[in-house]
mmCIF file of C-alpha atoms and ligand atoms in Angstrom:
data_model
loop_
_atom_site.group_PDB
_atom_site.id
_atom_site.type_symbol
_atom_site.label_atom_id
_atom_site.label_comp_id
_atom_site.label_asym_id
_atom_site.label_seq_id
_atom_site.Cartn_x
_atom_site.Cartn_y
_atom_site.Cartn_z
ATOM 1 C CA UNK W 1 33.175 123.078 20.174
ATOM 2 C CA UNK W 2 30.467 120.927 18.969
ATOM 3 C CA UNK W 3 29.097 118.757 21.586
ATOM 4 C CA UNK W 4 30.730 120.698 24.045
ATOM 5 C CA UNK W 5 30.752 118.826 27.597
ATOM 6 C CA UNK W 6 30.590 121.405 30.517
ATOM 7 C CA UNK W 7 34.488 120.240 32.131
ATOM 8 C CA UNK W 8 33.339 119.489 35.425
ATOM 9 C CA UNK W 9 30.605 116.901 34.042
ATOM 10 C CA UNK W 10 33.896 115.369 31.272
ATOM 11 C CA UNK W 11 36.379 115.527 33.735
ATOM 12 C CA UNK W 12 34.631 114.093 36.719
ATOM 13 C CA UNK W 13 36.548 111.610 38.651
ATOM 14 C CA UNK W 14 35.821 107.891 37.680
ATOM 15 C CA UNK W 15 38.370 106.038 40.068
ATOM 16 C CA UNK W 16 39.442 106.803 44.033
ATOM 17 C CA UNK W 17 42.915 107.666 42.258
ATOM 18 C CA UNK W 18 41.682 110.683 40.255
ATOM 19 C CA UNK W 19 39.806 112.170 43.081
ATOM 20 C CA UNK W 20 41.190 115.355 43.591
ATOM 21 C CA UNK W 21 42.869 116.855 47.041
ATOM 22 C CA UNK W 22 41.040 114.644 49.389
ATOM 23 C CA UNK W 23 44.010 111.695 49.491
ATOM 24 C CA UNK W 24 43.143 111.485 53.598
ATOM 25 C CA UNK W 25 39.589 110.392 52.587
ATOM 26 C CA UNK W 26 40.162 108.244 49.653
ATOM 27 C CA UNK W 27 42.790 106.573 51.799
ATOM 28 C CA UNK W 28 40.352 105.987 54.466
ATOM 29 C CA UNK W 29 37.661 104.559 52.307
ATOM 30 C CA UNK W 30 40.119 102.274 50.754
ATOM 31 C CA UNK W 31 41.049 100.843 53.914
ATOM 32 C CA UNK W 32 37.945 99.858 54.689
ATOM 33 C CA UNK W 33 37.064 98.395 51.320
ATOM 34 C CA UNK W 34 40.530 96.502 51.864
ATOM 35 C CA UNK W 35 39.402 95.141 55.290
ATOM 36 C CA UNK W 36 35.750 95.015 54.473
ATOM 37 C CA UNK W 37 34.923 97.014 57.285
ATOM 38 C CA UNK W 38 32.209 98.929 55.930
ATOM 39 C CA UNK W 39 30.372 101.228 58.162
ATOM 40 C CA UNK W 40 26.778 101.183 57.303
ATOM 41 C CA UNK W 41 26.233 105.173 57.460
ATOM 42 C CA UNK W 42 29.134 107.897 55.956
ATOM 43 C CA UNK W 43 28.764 111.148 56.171
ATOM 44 C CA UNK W 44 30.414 113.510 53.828
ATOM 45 C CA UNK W 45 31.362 117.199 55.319
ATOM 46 C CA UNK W 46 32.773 120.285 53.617
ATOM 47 C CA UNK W 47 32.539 123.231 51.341
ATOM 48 C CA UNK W 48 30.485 123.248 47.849
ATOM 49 C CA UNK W 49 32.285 121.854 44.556
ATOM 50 C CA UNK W 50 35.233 119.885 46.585
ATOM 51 C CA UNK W 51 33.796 116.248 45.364
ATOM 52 C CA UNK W 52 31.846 114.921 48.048
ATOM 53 C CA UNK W 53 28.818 113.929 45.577
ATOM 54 C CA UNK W 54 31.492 112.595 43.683
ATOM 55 C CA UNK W 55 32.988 110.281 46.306
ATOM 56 C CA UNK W 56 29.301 109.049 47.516
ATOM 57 C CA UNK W 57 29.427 107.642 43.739
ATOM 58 C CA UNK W 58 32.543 106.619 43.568
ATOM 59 C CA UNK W 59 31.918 104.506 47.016
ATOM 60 C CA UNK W 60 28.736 103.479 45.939
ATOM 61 C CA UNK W 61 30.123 102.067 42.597
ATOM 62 C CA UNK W 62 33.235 100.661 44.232
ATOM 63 C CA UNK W 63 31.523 98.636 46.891
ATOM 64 C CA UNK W 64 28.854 96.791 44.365
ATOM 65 C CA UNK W 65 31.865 95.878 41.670
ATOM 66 C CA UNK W 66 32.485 92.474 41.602
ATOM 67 C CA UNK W 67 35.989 92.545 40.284
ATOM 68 C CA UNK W 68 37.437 94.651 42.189
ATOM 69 C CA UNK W 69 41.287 95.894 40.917
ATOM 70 C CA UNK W 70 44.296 95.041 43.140
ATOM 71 C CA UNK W 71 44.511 98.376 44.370
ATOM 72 C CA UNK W 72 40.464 98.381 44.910
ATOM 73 C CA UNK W 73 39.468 100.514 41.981
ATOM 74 C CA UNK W 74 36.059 99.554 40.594
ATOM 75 C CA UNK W 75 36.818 97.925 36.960
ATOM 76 C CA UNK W 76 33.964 99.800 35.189
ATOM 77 C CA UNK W 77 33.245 96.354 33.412
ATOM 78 C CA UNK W 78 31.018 94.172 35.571
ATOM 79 C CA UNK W 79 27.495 93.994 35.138
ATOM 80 C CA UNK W 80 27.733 96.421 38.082
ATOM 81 C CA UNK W 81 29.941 99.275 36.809
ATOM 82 C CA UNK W 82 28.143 98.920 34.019
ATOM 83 C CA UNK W 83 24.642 99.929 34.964
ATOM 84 C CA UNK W 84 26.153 102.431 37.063
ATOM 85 C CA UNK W 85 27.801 103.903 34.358
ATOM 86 C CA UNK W 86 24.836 103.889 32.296
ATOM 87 C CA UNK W 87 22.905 105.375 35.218
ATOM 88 C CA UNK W 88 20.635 102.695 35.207
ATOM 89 C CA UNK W 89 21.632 100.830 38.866
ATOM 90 C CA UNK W 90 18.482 99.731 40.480
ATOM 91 C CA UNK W 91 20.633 99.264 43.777
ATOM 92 C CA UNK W 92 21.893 103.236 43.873
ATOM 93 C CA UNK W 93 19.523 105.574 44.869
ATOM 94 C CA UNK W 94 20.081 109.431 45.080
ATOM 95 C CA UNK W 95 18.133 111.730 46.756
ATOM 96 C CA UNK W 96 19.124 115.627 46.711
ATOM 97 C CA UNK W 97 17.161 116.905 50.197
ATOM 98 C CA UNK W 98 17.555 120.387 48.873
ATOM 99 C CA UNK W 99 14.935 119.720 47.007
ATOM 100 C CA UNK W 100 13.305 116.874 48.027
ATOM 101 C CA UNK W 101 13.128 117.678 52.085
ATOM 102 C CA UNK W 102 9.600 116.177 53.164
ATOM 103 C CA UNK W 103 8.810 113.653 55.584
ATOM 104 C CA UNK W 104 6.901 111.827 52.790
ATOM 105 C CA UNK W 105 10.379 111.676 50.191
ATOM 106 C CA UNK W 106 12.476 110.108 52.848
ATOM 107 C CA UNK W 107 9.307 107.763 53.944
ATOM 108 C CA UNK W 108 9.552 106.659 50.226
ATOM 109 C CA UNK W 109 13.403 105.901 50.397
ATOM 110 C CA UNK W 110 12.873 104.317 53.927
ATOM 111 C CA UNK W 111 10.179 102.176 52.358
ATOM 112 C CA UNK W 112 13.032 100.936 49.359
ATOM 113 C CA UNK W 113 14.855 99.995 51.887
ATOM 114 C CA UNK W 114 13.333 96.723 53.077
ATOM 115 C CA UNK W 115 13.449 95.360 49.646
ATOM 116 C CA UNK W 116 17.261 93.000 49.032
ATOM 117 C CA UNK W 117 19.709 94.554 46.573
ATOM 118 C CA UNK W 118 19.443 92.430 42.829
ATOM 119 C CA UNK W 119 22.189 91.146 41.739
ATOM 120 C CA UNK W 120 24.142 92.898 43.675
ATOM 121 C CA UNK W 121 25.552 92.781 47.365
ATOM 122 C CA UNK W 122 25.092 96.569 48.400
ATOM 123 C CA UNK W 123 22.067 99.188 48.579
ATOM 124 C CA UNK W 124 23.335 102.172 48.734
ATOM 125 C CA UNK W 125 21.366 105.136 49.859
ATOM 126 C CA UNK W 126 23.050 108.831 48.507
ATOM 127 C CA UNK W 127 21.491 111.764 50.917
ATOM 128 C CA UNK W 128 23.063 115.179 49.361
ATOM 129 C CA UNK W 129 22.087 118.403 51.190
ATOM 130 C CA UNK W 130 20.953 116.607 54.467
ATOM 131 C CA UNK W 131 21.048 119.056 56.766
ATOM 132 C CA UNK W 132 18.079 120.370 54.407
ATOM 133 C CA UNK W 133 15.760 117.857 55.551
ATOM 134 C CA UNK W 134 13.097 118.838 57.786
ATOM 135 C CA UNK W 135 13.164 117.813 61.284
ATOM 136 C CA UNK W 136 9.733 115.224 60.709
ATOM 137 C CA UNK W 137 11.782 114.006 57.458
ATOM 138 C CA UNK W 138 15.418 113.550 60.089
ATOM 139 C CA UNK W 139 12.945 111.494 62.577
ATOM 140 C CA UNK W 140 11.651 109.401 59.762
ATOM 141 C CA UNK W 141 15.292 108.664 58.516
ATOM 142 C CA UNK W 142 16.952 107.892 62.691
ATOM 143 C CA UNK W 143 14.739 104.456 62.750
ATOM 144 C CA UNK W 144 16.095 103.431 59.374
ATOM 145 C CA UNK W 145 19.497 104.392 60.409
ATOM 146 C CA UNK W 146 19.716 103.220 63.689
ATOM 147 C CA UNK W 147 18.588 99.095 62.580
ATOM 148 C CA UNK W 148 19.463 99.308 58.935
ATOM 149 C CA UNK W 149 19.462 95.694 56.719
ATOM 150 C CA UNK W 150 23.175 94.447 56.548
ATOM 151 C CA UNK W 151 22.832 95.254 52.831
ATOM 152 C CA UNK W 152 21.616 98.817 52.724
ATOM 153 C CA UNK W 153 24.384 101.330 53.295
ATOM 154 C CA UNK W 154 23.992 105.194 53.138
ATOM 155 C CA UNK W 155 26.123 108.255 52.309
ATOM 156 C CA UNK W 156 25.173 111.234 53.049
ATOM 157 C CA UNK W 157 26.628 114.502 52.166
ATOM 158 C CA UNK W 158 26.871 117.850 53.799
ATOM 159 C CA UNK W 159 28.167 121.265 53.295
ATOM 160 C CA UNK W 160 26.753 122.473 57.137
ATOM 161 C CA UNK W 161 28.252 119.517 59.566
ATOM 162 C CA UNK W 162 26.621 121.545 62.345
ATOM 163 C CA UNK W 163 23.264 121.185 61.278
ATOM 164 C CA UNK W 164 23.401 117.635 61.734
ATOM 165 C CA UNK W 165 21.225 115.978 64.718
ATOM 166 C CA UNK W 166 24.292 114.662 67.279
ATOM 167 C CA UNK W 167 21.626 111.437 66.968
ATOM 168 C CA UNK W 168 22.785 111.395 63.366
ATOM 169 C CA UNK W 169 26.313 112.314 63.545
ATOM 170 C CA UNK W 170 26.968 109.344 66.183
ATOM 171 C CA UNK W 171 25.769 106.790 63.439
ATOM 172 C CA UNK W 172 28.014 107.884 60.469
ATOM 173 C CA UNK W 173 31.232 107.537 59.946
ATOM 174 C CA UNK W 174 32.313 111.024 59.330
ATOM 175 C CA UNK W 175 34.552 112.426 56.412
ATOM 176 C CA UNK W 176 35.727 115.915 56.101
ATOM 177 C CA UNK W 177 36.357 116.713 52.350
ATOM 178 C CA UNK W 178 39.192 120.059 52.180
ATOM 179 C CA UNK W 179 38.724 122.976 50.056
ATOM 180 C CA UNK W 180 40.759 122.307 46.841
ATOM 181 C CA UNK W 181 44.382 124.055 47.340
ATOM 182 C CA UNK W 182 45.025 126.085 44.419
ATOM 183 C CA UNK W 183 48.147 124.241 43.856
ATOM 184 C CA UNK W 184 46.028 120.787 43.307
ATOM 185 C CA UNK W 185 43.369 122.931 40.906
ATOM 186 C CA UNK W 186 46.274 124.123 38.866
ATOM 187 C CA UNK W 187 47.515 121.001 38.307
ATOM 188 C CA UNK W 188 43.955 119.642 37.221
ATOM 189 C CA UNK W 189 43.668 122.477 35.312
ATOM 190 C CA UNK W 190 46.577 121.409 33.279
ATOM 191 C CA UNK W 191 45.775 118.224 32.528
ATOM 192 C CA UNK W 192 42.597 118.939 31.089
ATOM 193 C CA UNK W 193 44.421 122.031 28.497
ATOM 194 C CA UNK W 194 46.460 118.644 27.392
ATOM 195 C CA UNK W 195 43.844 116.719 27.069
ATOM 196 C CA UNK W 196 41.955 119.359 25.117
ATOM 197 C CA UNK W 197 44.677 120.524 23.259
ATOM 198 C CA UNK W 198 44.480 123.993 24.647
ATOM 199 C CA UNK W 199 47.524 126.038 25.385
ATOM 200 C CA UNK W 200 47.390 127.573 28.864
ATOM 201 C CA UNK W 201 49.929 130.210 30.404
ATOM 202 C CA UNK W 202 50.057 129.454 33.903
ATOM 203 C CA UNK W 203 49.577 132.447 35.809
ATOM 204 C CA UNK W 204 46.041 132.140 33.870
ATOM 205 C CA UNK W 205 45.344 128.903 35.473
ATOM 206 C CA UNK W 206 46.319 130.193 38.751
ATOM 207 C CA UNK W 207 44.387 133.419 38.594
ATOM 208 C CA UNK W 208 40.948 130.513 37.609
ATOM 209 C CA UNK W 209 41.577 128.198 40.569
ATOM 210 C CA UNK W 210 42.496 131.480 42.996
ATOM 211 C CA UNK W 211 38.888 132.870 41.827
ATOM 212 C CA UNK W 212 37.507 129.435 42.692
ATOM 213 C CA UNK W 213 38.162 129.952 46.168
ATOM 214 C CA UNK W 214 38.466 126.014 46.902
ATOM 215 C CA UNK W 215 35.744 124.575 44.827
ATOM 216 C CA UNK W 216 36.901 122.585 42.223
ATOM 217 C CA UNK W 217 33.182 122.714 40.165
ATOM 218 C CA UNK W 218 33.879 126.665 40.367
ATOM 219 C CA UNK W 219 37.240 126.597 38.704
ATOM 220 C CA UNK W 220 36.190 124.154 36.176
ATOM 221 C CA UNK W 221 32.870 126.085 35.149
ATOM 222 C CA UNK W 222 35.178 129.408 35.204
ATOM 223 C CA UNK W 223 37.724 127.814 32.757
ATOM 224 C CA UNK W 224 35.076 126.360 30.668
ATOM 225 C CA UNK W 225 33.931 130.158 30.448
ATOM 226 C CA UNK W 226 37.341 131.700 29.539
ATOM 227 C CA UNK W 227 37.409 128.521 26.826
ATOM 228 C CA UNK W 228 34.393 129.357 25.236
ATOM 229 C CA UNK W 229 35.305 133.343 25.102
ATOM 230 C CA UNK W 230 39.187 132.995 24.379
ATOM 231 C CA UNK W 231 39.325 129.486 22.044
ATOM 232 C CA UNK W 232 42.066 127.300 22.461
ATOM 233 C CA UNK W 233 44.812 129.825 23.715
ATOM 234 C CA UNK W 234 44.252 131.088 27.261
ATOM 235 C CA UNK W 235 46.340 134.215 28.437
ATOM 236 C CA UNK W 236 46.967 136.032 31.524
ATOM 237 C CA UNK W 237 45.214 138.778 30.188
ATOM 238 C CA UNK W 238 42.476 137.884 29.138
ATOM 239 C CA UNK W 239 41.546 135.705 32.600
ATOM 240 C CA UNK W 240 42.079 139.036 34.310
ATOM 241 C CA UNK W 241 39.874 141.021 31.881
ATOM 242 C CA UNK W 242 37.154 138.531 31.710
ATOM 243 C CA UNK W 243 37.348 137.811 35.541
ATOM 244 C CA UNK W 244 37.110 141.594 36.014
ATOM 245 C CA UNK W 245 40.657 141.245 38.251
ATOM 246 C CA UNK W 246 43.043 143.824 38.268
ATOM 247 C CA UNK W 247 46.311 143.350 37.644
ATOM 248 C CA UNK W 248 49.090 142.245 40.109
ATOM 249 C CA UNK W 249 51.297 144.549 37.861
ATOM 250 C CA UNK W 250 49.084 147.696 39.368
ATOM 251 C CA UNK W 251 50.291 145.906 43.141
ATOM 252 C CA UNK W 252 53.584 145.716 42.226
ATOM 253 C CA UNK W 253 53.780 149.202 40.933
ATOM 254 C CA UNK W 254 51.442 150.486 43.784
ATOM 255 C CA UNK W 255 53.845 148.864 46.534
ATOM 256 C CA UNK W 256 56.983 150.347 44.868
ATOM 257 C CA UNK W 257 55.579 153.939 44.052
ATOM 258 C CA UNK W 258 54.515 154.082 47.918
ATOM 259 C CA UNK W 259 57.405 152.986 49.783
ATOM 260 C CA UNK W 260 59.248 155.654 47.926
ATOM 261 C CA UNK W 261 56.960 158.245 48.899
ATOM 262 C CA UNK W 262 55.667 158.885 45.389
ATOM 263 C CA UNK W 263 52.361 160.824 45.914
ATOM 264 C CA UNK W 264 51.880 161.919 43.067
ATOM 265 C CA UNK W 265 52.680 158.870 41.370
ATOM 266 C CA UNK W 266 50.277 156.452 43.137
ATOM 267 C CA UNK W 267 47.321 158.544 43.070
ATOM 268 C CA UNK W 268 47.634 158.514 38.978
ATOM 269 C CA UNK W 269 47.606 155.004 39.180
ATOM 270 C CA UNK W 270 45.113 154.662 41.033
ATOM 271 C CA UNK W 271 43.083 156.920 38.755
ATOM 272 C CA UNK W 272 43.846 154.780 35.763
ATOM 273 C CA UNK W 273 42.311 151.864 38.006
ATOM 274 C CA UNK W 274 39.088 153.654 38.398
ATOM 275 C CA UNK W 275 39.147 154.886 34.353
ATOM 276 C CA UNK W 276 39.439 150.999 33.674
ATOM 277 C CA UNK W 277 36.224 150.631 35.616
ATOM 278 C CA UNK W 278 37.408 149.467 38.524
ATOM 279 C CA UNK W 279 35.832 149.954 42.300
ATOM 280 C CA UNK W 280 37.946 151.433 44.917
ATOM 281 C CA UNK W 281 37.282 148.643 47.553
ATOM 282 C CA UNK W 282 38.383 146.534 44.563
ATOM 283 C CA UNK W 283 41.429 148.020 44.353
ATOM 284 C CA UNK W 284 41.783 148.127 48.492
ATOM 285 C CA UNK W 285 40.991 144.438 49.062
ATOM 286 C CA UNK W 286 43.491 143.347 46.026
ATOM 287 C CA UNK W 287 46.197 145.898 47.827
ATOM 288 C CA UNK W 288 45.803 144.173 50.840
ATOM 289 C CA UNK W 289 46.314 140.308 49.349
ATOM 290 C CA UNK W 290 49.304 141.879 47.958
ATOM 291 C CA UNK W 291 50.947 142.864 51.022
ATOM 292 C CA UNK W 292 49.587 139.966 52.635
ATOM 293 C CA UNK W 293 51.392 137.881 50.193
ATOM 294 C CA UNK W 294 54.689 139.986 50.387
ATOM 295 C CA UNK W 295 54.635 139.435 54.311
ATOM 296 C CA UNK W 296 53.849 135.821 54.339
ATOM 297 C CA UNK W 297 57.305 135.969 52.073
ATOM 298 C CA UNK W 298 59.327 137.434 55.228
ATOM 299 C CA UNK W 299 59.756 133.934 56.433
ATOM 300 C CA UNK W 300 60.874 130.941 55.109
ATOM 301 C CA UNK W 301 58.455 128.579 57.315
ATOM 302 C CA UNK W 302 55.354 130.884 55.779
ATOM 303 C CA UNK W 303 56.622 131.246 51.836
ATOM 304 C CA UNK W 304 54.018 128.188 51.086
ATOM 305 C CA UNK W 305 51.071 130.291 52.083
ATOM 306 C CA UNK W 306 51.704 132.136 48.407
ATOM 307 C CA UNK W 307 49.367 130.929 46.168
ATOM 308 C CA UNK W 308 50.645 132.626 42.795
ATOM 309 C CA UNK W 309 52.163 131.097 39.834
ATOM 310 C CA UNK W 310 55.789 129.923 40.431
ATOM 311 C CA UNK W 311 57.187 132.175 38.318
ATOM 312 C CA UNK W 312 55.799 135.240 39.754
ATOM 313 C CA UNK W 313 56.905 133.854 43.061
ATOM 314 C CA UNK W 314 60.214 135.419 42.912
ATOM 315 C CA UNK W 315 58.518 138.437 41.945
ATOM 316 C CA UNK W 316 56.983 138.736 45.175
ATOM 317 C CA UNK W 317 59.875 137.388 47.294
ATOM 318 C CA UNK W 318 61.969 140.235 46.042
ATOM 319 C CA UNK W 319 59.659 142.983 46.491
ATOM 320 C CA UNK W 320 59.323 141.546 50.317
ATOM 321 C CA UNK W 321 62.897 142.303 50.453
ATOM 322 C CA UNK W 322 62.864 146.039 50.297
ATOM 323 C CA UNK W 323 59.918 146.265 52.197
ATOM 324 C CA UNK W 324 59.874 146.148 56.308
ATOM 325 C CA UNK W 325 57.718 144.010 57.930
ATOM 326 C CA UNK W 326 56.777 147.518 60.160
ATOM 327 C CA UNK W 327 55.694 149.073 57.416
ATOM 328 C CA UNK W 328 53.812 146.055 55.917
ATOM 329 C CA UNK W 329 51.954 145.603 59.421
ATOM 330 C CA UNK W 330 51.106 149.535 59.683
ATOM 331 C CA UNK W 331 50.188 149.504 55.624
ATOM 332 C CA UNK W 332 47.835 146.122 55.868
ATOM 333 C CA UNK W 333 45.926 147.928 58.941
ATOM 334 C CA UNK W 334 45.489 151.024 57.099
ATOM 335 C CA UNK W 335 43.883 149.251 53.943
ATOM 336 C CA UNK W 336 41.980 147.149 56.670
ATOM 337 C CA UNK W 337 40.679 150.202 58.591
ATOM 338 C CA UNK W 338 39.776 151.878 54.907
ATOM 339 C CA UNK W 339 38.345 148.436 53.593
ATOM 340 C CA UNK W 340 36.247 148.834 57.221
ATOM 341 C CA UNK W 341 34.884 151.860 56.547
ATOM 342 C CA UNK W 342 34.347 151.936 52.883
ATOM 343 C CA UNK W 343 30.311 151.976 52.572
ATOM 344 C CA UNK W 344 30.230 154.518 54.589
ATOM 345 C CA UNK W 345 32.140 157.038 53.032
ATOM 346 C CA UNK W 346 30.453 159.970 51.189
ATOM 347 C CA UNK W 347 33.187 160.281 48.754
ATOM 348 C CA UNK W 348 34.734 157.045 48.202
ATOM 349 C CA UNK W 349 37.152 158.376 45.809
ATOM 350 C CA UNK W 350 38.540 160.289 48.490
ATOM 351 C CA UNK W 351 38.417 157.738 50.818
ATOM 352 C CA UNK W 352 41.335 155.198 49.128
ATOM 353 C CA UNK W 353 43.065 158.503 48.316
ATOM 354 C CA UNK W 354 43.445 159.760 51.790
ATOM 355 C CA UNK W 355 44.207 155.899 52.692
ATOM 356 C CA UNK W 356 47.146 156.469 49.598
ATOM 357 C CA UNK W 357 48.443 159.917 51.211
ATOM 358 C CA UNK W 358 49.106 157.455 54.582
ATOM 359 C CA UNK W 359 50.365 154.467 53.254
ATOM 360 C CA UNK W 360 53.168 156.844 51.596
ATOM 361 C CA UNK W 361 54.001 159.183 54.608
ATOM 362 C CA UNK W 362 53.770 155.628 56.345
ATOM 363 C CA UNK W 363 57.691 155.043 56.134
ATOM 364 C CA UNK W 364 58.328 158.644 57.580
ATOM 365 C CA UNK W 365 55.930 157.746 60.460
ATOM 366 C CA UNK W 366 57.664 154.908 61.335
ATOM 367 C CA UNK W 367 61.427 156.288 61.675
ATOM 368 C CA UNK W 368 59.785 159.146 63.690
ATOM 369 C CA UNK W 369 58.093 157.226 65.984
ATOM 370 C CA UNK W 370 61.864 155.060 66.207
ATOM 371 C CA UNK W 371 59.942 151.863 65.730
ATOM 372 C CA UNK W 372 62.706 149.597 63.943
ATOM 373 C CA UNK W 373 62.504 146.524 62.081
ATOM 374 C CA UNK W 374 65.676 144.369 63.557
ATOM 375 C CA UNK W 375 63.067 141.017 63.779
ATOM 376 C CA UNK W 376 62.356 140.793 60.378
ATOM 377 C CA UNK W 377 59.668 138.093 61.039
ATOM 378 C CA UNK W 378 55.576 137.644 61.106
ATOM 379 C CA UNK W 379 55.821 138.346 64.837
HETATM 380 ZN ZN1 LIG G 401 33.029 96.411 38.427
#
């Protein structure tokens, strides 16, 4: 662990090729490397921790290289890469506007802007956070954009594409970056236990890059977390425990003891939730992914919308069996009304309890009220 290197910051993408789950952009940018048929002004939309920065480097690096590879990689060798490498490029500039948002920082980037490139043929101009800059700061920035030098090119980056002046928007190329499917995260994941030498069951990985919610900076700063806390062997467990994530075994259990009418049953376990420490709406939100999941595994055409681990897949797809799509409808809006109404409850113990004593006279309701289940679809 000496000289430990935060993952995101060691495993951040040096070629197009090893950009992660945004193949449409790096495709595009490619192209136009290919063709040189540069726009002068990108701009680089979507979530937090999905590699837009990342790209605006990558670009930036690319388009200065000199000796370019056959497939348009930069070769990290020429004077070039080189100094970008070393952070020391005099022809890349970065400005963060999150933090840097006057009218007098982007007056001091439009003023760099006159001056040639050395040694180089590209100046490239890296906005992060636009939207952040003030609206004196955007006015500054328009001229500069709107009659830029044939050598200055700019990149800016975005997570809030709406906060963008249409005056802007109609001068950039525009990129939308997608959240990181958990699938692709996974698979980073992986690579980095090899190269690391650290053994990884996969549900573990899967429960990291679900937590991540898309961002690929998340899941790497989470697993970097679980590294430092559980060494070089990473279990299901203790993700869960150190995530503070309950169990899909408590779902599976829950789902079972409640379409067999088992009272008394589910209310224990949903007592030992609470004596783990536990919050009710904890254990209501992760109820309803569950039956989410186990509906989205009524059809074939929706199966890919499960994002677990493959080989709890089949775990879910036969628990969807012996439950009706009826009574996963009726069950989902119960935990969604309960969910609703959570804060407000006095007692919120008895809250998820009296949601409990539905869900398992739910089945009952259903044959009384003659409701049947002969379209066993989503619709
Ligand atoms: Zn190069």
């Amino acid at each position: 662990m000496e000289n430990f290197v935060v993952s995101a910051r060691k495993y951040r993408p040096s070629r197009f090729d090893t950009v992660i789950g945004q193949e449409h952009v790096v495709q595009t940018l490619k192209n136009a490397i290919k063709n040189r048929h540069l726009a002068h002004a990108f701009l680089f939309c979507g979530p937090r921790g999905v590699g837009k920065t990342t790209s605006a480097r990558l670009l930036a690096k690319t388009i200065n290289c000199t000796n370019l590879s056959e497939d348009f990689e930069a070769c990290d060798q020429c004077d070039s890469c080189r100094a970008f490498n070393g952070n020391a490029s005099f022809n890349i500039y970065e400005l963060d506007a999150a933090s840097n948002n006057s009218v007098d920082d982007i007056r001091g980037l439009v003023e760099q802007v006159r001056y040639a490139p050395q040694g180089a043929q590209y100046k490239i101009y890296i906005i992060d956070e636009v939207h952040m800059l003030s609206a004196q700061a955007f006015n500054a920035f328009l001229k500069t954009l709107e009659e830029p030098p044939p050598y200055a090119k700019f990149i800016l980056a975005t997570t809030e594409k709406h906060k963008i002046l249409p005056t802007i928007l109609s001068r950039c190329q525009v990129f939308d970056f997608h959240r990181i499917k958990v699938d692709d995260a996974v698979k980073q994941l992986k690579k980095i236990c090899e190269s690391e030498q650290i053994t990884a069951e996969e549900e573990a990985l899967h429960v990291i890059a679900k937590k991540a919610d898309g961002a690929m900076r998340d899941a790497l700063s989470i697993f970097d977390r679980i590294v430092s806390f559980s060494g070089n062997t990473i279990s299901y467990s203790d993700v869960i425990s150190n995530l503070n994530i309950l169990d899909y075994d408590y779902f599976f259990k829950s789902t079972n003891m409640l379409s067999n009418e088992d009272l008394p049953g589910s209310l224990l376990l949903f007592d030992e939730i609470l004596n783990n420490g536990f919050e009710g709406q904890h254990f209501l939100q992760g109820f309803a992914e569950h039956l989410r999941n186990l509906m989205v595994c009524k059809h074939p055409d929706t199966t890919k919308l499960l994002e677990v681990a493959p080989n709890i897949a089949g775990k879910f797809a036969q628990q969807a069996q012996s439950c009706s799509s009826t009574w996963l409808l009726n069950a989902l809006n119960i935990l969604n009304q309960t969910d609703f109404n959570f804060r407000q409850s006095k007692n919120q113990r008895l809250h998820v309890e009296l949601a409990l004593m539905k869900l398992c006279n739910l089945q009952r309701a259903i044959t009384l009220t003659g409701v049947d289940d002969k379209k066993k679809s989503l619709n």
